[in-house]
XYZ file of C-alpha atoms in Angstrom:
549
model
C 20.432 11.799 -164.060
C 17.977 9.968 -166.423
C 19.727 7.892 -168.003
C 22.903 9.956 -168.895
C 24.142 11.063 -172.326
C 28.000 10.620 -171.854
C 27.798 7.831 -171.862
C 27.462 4.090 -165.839
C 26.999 -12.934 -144.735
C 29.083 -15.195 -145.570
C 28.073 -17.546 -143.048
C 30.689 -21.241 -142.613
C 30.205 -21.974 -146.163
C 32.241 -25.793 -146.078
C 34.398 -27.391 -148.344
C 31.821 -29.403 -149.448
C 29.177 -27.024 -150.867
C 32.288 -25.910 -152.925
C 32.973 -29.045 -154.800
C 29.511 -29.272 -155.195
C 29.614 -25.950 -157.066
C 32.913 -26.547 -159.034
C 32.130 -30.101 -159.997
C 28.981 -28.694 -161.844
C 30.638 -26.255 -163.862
C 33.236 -28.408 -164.921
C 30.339 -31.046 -165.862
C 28.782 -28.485 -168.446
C 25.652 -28.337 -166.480
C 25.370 -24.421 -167.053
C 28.296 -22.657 -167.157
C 31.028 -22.328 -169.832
C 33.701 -21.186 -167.387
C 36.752 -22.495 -165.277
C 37.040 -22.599 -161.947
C 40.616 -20.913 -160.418
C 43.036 -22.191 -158.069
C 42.294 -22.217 -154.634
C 42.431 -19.637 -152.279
C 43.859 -20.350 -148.663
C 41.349 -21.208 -146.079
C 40.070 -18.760 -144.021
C 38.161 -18.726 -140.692
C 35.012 -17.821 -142.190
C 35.487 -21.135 -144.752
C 36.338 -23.727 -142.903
C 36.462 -27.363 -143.958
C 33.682 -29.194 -143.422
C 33.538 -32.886 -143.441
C 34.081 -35.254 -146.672
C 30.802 -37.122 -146.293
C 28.711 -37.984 -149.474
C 25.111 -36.155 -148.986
C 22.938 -36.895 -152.230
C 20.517 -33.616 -152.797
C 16.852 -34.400 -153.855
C 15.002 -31.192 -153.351
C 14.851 -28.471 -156.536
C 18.268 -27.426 -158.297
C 18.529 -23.524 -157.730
C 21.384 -22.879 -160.399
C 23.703 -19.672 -159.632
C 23.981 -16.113 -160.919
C 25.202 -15.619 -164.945
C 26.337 -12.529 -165.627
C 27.532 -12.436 -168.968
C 31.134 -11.806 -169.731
C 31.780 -12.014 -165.950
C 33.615 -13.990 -163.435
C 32.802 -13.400 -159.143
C 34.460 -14.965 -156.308
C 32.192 -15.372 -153.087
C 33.981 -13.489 -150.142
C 33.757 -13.304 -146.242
C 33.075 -9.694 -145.085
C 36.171 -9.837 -143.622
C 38.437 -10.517 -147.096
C 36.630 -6.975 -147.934
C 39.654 -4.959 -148.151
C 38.226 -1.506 -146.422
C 35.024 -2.527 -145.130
C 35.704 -1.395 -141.640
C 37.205 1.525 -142.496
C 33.899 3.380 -144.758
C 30.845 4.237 -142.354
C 28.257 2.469 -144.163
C 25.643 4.620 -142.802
C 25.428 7.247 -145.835
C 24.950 4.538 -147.636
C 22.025 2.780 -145.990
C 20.472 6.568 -146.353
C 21.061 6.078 -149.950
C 20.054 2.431 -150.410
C 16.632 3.486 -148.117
C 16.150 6.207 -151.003
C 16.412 3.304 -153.634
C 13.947 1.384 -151.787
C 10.835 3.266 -152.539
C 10.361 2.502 -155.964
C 11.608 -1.173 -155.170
C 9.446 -1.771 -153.170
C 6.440 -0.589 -155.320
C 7.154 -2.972 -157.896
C 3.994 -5.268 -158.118
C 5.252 -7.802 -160.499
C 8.546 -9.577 -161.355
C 11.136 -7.469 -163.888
C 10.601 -6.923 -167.509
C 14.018 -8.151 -168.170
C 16.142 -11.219 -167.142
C 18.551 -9.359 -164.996
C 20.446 -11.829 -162.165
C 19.907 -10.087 -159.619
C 15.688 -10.163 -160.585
C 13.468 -8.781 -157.806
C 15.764 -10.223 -155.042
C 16.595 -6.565 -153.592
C 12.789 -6.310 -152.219
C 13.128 -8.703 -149.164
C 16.435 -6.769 -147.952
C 14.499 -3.072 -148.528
C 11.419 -4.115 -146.716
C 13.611 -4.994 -144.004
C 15.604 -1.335 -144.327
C 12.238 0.579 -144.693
C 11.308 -1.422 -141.148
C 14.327 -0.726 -139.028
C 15.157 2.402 -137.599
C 19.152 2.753 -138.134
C 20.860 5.590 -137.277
C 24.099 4.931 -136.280
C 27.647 3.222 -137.825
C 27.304 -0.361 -136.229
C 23.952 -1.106 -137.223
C 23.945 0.201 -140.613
C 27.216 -2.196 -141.004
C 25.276 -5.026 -139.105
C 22.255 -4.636 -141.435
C 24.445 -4.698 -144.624
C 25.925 -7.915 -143.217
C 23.074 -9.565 -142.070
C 21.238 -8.898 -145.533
C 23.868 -9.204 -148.160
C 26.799 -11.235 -149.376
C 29.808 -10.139 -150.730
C 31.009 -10.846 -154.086
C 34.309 -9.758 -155.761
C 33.280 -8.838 -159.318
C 34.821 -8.414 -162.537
C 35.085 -9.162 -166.491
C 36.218 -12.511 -167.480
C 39.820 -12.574 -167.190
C 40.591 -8.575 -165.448
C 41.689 -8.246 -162.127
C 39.682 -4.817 -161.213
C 37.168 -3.020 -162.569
C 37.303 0.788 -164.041
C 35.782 3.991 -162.616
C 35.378 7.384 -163.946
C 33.303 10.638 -162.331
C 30.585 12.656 -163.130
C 28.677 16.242 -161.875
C 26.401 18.684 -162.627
C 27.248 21.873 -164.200
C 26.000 25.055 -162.796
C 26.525 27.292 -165.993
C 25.031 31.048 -166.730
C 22.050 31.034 -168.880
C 19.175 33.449 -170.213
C 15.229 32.968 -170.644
C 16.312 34.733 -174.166
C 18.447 35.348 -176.677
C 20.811 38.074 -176.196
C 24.320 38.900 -177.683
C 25.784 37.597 -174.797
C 23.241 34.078 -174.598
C 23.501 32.665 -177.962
C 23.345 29.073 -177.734
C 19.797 27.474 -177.557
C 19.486 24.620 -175.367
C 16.426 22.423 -177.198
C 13.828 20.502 -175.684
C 12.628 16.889 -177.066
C 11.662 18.022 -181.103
C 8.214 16.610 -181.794
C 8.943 15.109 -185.022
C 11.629 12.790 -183.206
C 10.859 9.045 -182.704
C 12.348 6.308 -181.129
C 11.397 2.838 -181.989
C 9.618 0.972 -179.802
C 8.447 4.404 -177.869
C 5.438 6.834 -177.802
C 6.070 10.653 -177.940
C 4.173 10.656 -175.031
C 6.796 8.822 -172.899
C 8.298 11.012 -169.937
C 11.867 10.255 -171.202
C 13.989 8.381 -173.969
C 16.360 6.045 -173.741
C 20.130 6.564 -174.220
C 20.594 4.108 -176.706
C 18.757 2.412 -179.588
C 17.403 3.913 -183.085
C 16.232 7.194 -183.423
C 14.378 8.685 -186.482
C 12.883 11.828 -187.972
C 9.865 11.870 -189.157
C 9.193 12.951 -193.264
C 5.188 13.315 -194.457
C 2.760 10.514 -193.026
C 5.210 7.344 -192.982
C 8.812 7.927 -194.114
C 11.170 8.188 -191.466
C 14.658 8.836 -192.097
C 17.921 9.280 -189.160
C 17.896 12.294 -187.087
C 19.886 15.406 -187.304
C 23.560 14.880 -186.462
C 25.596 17.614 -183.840
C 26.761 19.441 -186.749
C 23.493 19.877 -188.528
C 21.707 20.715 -185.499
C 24.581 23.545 -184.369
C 24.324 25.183 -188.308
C 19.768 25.707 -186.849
C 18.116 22.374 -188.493
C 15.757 22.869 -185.648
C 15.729 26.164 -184.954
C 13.387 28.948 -184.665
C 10.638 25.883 -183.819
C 9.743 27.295 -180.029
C 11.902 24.339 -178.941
C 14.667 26.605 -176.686
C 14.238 25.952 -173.012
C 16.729 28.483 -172.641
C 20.362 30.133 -173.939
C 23.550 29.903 -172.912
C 26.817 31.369 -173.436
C 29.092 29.304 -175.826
C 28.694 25.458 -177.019
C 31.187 24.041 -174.832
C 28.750 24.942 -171.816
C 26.426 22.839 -173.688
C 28.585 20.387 -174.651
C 29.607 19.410 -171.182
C 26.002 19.567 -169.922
C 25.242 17.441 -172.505
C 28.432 14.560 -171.433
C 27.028 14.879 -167.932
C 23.042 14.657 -168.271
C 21.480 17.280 -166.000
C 22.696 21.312 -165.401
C 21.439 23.987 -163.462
C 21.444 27.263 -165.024
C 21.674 30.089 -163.193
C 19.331 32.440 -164.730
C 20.680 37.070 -165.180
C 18.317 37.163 -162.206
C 19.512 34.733 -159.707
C 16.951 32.240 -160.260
C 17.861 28.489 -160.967
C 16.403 26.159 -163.708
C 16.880 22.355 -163.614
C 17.560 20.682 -166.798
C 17.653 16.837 -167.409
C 18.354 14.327 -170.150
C 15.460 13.952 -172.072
C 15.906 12.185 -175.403
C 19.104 11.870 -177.732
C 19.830 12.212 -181.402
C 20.194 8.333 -182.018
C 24.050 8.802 -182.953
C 26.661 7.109 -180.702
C 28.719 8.833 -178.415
C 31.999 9.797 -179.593
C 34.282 11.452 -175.859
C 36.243 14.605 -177.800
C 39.225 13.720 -175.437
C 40.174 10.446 -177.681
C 40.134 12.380 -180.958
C 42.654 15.347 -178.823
C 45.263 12.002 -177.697
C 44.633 10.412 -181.026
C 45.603 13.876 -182.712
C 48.882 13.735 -179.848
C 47.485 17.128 -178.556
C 47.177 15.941 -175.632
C 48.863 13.270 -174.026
C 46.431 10.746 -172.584
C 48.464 10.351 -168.733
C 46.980 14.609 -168.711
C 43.821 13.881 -170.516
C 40.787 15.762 -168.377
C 37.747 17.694 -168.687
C 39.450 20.416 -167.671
C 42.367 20.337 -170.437
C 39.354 19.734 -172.925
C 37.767 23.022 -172.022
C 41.246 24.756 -171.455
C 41.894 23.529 -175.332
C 38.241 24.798 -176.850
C 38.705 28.108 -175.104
C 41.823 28.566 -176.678
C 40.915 27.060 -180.432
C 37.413 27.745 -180.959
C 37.388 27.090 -184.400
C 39.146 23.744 -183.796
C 36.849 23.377 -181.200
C 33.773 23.257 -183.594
C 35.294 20.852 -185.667
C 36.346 18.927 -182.973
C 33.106 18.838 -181.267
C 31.344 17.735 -184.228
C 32.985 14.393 -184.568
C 30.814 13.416 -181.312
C 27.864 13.621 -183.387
C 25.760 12.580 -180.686
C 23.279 15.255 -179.364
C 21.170 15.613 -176.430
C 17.681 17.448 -175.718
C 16.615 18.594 -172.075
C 13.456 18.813 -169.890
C 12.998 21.271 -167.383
C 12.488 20.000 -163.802
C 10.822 21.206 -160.951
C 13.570 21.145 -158.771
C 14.490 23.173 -156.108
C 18.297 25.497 -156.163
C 19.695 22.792 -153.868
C 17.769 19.413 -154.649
C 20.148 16.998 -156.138
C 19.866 15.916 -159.431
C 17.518 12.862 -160.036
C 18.978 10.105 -161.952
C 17.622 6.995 -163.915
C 16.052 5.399 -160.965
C 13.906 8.230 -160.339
C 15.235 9.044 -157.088
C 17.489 11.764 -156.248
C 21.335 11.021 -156.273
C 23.922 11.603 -152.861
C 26.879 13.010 -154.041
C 29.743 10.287 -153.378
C 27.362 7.704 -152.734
C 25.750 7.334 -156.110
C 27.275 5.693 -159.093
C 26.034 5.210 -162.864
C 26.508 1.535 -163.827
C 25.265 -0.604 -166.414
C 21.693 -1.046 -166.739
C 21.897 -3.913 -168.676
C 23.567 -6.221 -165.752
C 22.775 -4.653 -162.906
C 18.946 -3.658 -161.179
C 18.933 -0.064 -159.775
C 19.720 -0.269 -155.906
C 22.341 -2.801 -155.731
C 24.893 -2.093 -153.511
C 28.549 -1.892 -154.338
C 31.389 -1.350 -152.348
C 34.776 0.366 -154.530
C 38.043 0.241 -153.338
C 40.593 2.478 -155.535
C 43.661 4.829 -155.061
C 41.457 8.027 -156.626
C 43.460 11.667 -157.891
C 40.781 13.308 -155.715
C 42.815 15.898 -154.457
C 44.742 16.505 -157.217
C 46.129 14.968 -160.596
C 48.802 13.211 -159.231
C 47.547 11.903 -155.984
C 46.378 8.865 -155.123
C 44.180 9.023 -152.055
C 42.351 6.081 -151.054
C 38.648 5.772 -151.455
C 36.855 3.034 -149.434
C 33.462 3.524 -150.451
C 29.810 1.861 -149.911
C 28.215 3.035 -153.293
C 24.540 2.375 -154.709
C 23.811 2.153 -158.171
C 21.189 4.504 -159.216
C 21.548 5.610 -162.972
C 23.408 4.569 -165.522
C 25.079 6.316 -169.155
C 25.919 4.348 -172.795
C 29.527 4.564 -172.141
C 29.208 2.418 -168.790
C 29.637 -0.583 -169.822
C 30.389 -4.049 -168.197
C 30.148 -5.825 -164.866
C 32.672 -4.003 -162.951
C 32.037 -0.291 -164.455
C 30.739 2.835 -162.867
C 30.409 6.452 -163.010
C 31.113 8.461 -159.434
C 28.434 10.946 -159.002
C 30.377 13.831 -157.045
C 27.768 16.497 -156.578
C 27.423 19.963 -158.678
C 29.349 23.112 -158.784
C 32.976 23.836 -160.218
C 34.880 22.052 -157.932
C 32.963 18.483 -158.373
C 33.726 19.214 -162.110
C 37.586 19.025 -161.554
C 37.561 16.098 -159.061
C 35.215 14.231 -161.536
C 37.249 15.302 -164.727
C 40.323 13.191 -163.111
C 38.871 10.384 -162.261
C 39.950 7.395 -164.813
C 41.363 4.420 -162.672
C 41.289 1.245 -162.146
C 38.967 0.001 -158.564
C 38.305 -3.026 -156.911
C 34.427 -3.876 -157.062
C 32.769 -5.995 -154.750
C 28.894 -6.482 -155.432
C 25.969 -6.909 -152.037
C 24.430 -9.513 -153.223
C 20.900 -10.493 -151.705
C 21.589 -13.764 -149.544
C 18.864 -15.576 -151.031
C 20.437 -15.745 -154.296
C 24.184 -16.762 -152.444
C 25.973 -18.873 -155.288
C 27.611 -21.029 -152.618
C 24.781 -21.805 -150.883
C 23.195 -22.640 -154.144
C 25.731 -24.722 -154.840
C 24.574 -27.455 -152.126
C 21.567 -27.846 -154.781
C 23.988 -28.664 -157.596
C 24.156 -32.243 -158.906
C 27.814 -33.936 -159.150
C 28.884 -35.136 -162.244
C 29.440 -38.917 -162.858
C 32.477 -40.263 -160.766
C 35.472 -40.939 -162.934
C 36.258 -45.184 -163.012
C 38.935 -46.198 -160.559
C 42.588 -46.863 -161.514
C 41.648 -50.897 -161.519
C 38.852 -50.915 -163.293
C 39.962 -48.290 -166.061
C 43.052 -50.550 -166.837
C 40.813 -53.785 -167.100
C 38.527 -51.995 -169.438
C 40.834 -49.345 -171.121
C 39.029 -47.143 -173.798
C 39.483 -48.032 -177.275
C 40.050 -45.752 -180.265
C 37.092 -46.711 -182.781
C 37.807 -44.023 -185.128
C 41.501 -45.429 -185.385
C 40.138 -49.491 -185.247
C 37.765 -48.055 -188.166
C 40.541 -46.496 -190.532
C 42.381 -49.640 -189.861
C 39.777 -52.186 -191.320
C 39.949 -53.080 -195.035
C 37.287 -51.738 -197.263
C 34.570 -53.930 -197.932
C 33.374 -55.225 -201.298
C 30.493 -53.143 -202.699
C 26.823 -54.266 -201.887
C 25.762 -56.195 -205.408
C 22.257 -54.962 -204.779
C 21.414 -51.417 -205.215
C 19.962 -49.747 -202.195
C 16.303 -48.174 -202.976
C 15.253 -45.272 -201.349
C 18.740 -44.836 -199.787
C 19.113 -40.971 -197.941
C 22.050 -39.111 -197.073
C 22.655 -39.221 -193.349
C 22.381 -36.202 -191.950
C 26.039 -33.702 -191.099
C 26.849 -33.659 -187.293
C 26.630 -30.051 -186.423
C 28.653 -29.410 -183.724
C 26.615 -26.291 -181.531
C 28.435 -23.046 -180.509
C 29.715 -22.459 -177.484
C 28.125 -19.621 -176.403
C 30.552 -17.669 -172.805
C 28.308 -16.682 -169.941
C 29.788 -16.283 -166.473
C 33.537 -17.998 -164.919
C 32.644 -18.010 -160.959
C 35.852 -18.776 -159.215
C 35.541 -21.110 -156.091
C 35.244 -19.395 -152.515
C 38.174 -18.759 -150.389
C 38.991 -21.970 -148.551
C 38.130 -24.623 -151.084
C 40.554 -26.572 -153.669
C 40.293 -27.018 -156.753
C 38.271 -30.046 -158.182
C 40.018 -31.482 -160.889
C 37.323 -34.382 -161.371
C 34.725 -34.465 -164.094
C 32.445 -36.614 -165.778
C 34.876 -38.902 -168.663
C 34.451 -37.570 -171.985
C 33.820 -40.561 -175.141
C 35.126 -38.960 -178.714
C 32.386 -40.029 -181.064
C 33.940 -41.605 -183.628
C 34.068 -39.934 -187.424
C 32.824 -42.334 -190.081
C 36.012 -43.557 -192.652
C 35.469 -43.096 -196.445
C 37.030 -47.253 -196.532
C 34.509 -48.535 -194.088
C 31.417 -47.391 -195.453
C 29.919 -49.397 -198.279
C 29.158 -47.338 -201.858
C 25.589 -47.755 -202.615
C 23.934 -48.340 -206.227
C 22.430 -45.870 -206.519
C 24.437 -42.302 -206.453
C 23.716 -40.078 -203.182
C 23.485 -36.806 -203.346
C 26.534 -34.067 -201.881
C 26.668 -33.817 -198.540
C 25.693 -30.229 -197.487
C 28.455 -27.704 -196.621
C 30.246 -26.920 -192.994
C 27.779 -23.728 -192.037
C 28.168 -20.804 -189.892
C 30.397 -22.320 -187.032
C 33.575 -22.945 -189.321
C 33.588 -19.386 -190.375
C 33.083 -18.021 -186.864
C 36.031 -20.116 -185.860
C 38.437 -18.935 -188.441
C 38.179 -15.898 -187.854
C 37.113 -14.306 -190.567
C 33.399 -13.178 -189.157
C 33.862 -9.069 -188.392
C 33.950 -8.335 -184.879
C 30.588 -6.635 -183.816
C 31.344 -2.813 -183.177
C 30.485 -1.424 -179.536
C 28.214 1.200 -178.625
């Protein structure tokens, strides 16, 4: 659903290749992350010997995703693999291929993953699989597993989506009342012609005034009291706002037209206001307790109130304009990839991080049959759209399919899941790591105690002050403030299973802080030194945090 308004082999890898990997991340080489504590060796990570190999060929550093941390697995430290039939998904990763593959040129952006996913969907497009084992055995053969997360969480987060199948009208009528708009024409998105096919779901949007002055768009309220109306924007009416409300959350709708004919409706272009979900103003108002929160208790609750329900539907300000589709009564609903999406095989994720036809496999206890159950989903997913509320490295949105029923089981969905990413082998970080240079080697016991490290800063405090120079100093200039640069987090990868934990690293020497005693006081006066800048502040504290989308 383009992009969505709601918001989505290990081969023996040795012991060495993993000190290799750890000792450059505790050097500083790249990464400003930790490794963890060892895993326990496994069959597929074995040992290898403790010989000294010195690499001279090209450094290939590994993946950053930021705000992440990954742990290379074995496929067989996938909890669940054996138990999903991967063969739905190698359907649905085939489907993702096609526009893959007709990429000419490298990515726009900087993503990690880049244009690594061509080599594995050349190879899928080539093979004829069409059973179980050797849609497994190609996933195996063409992909490494890595357990994914943010920084410092043990799981990831998951949460469901559908497509509504409402009632509609070509019309107005008493009963259809509620115009669904199309894209206005006086709407503009920076950075975008009017002539693009589709908008994005984030970023500034204005309104165009006279020949240059362009002001915010219409917010959900103003739009709802017919800012835009009577402009031969309606695609078509509907029956109430929460009908639109929910097809806007979700994206995409098929309305079912008075006689029997379908129209297909999808995302278009927003309002430029952020997303606010109606269900955290109903807990934050303790009218609904968040353990029974639900799409379904939202539309139970704006049934029952509608004139709380206006006011509570205007504090999502947000607002979203369709395009009609030329898609059939059963054709799934295409989403930001541009291919069509398999219900319980697709997922929204972050576009940001991830590239459109990565593979993910989610393992969760899911309330699929009911609230309060907790049945277990093993699942070979492929990322194929995305929404502005799916946000991070280990975030998705479960596309479930349309109708009713896909509306309850997605409304439920708001749990915690296991995600392990398919990464391309060519970019394996452990395999990488073989490239990596090791840091210095720390001195030996002997030679550290015959040359232990002396404290200069102390030694300097400790001297007496010297007499001042009798001559004055021409031309003297202030030496320049050390600045000390900002740390800036990118990605903690934790070691593979089977290594330990390197605790060497390259010795650290404090540079020492000039004294006030042992510096001589010139002649002539010098002038101030220049005040601590933007760093200090930062580290107090007292810089505002920057709001999320």
């Amino acid at each position: 659903m383009a992009p969505r308004a709601a918001s989505k082999r290990a081969g023996l890898h040795g012991a060495r290749a993993a000190t290799l990997f750890g000792a450059a991340i505790f050097s500083g080489a790249i990464l400003a992350g930790s490794v963890a504590r060892a895993q326990p060796a496994t069959e597929a990570h074995k040992p290898a010997s403790h010989e000294t190999t010195i690499h001279r060929g090209p450094v290939e550093w590994p993946l950053e995703f930021p705000g992440s941390q990954y742990t290379p697995l074995s496929w067989r430290e996938v909890a669940g693999w054996s138990d999903d039939d991967p063969l739905p998904a190698f359907k649905t990763f085939r489907a993702s291929c096609k526009p893959i593959a007709a990429q000419s040129g490298p990515l726009a952006d900087s993503k990690a993953l880049g244009a690594s996913l061509r080599d594995p969907c050349m190879t899928a497009r080539a093979e004829n699989i069409s059973d179980s084992g050797k849609a497994r055995d190609f996933f195996e053969r063409q992909f490494v597993p890595l357990l994914i997360s943010r920084v410092g969480e043990d799981a990831g987060f998951v949460t469901g989506y559908y497509e509504p199948i409402v009632d509609g009208s070509r019309v107005e009528t008493d009963v259809y009342t509620v115009p669904v708009y199309r894209r206005p024409s006086n709407l503009f998105v920076r950075g975008y012609s009017q002539a693009s096919g589709g908008m994005p779901n984030k970023g500034q949007v204005f309104r165009k005034i006279g020949r240059r002055k362009l002001v915010p768009y219409y917010d959900r309220g103003e739009i709802e009291d017919g800012a835009i109306a009577g402009r031969g924007l309606e695609v078509v009416w509907l029956k109430n706002q929460t009908d639109l409300l929910f097809m806007q959350i979700q994206g995409s709708a098929r309305v079912r037209l008075e006689d029997g004919s379908m129209v297909r409706l999808n995302y278009d272009a927003h309002n430029g206001y952020p997303y606010t979900p109606v269900g955290r103003v109903l807990i934050e108002r303790n009218i609904v307790p968040k353990e029974q929160m639900s799409m379904q208790r939202i539309r139970e609750y704006m049934e029952q109130n509608p004139d709380a329900a206006k006011e509570l539907r205007r504090h999502n300000r947000s607002y979203v304009f369709f395009r009609e589709v030329g898609l059939s009564a059963t054709d799934e609903a295409v989403g930001a990839q541009g291919v069509p999406l398999t219900a319980g095989r697709s997922i929204a994720v972050d576009k940001a991080l991830h590239v459109y036809g990565t593979p993910f496999f989610i393992a969760g206890d899911l309330p699929l049959e009911s609230d309060t159950s907790t049945t277990p989903f093993r699942r070979l997913m492929v990322a194929q759209d995305t929404g502005s509320a799916i946000i991070g490295p280990a975030r998705a949105d479960i596309y479930f399919g349309a109708g009713a029923e896909a509306g309850r089981v997605a409304g439920r969905l708001k749990n915690p899941a296991r995600f392990v990413m398919l990464l391309p082998k060519s970019l394996d970080p452990v395999a990488r790591g073989k490239t990596m240079p090791l840091p210095q080697a720390r001195p030996s016991a002997v030679i550290a105690k015959l040359f232990p490290q002396k404290d200069i800063a102390k030694e300097a405090a400790n001297e007496p002050a010297r007499e001042p120079a009798k001559t004055a100093v021409k031309d003297a200039a202030p030496a320049a403030p050390s600045v000390k640069p900002a740390e800036t987090p990118t990605t903690a990868i934790t070691a593979p299973a089977g290594t330990s934990d390197n605790k060497a690293s390259a010795p650290t020497t404090a540079t020492p802080a000039a004294s006030p005693a042992a510096v001589p006081a010139p002649a002539v006066p010098l002038p101030e030194q220049r005040p601590a800048s933007a760093p200090a502040a930062a580290a107090s504290g007292d810089v505002a945090p920057r709001p999320r989308p």
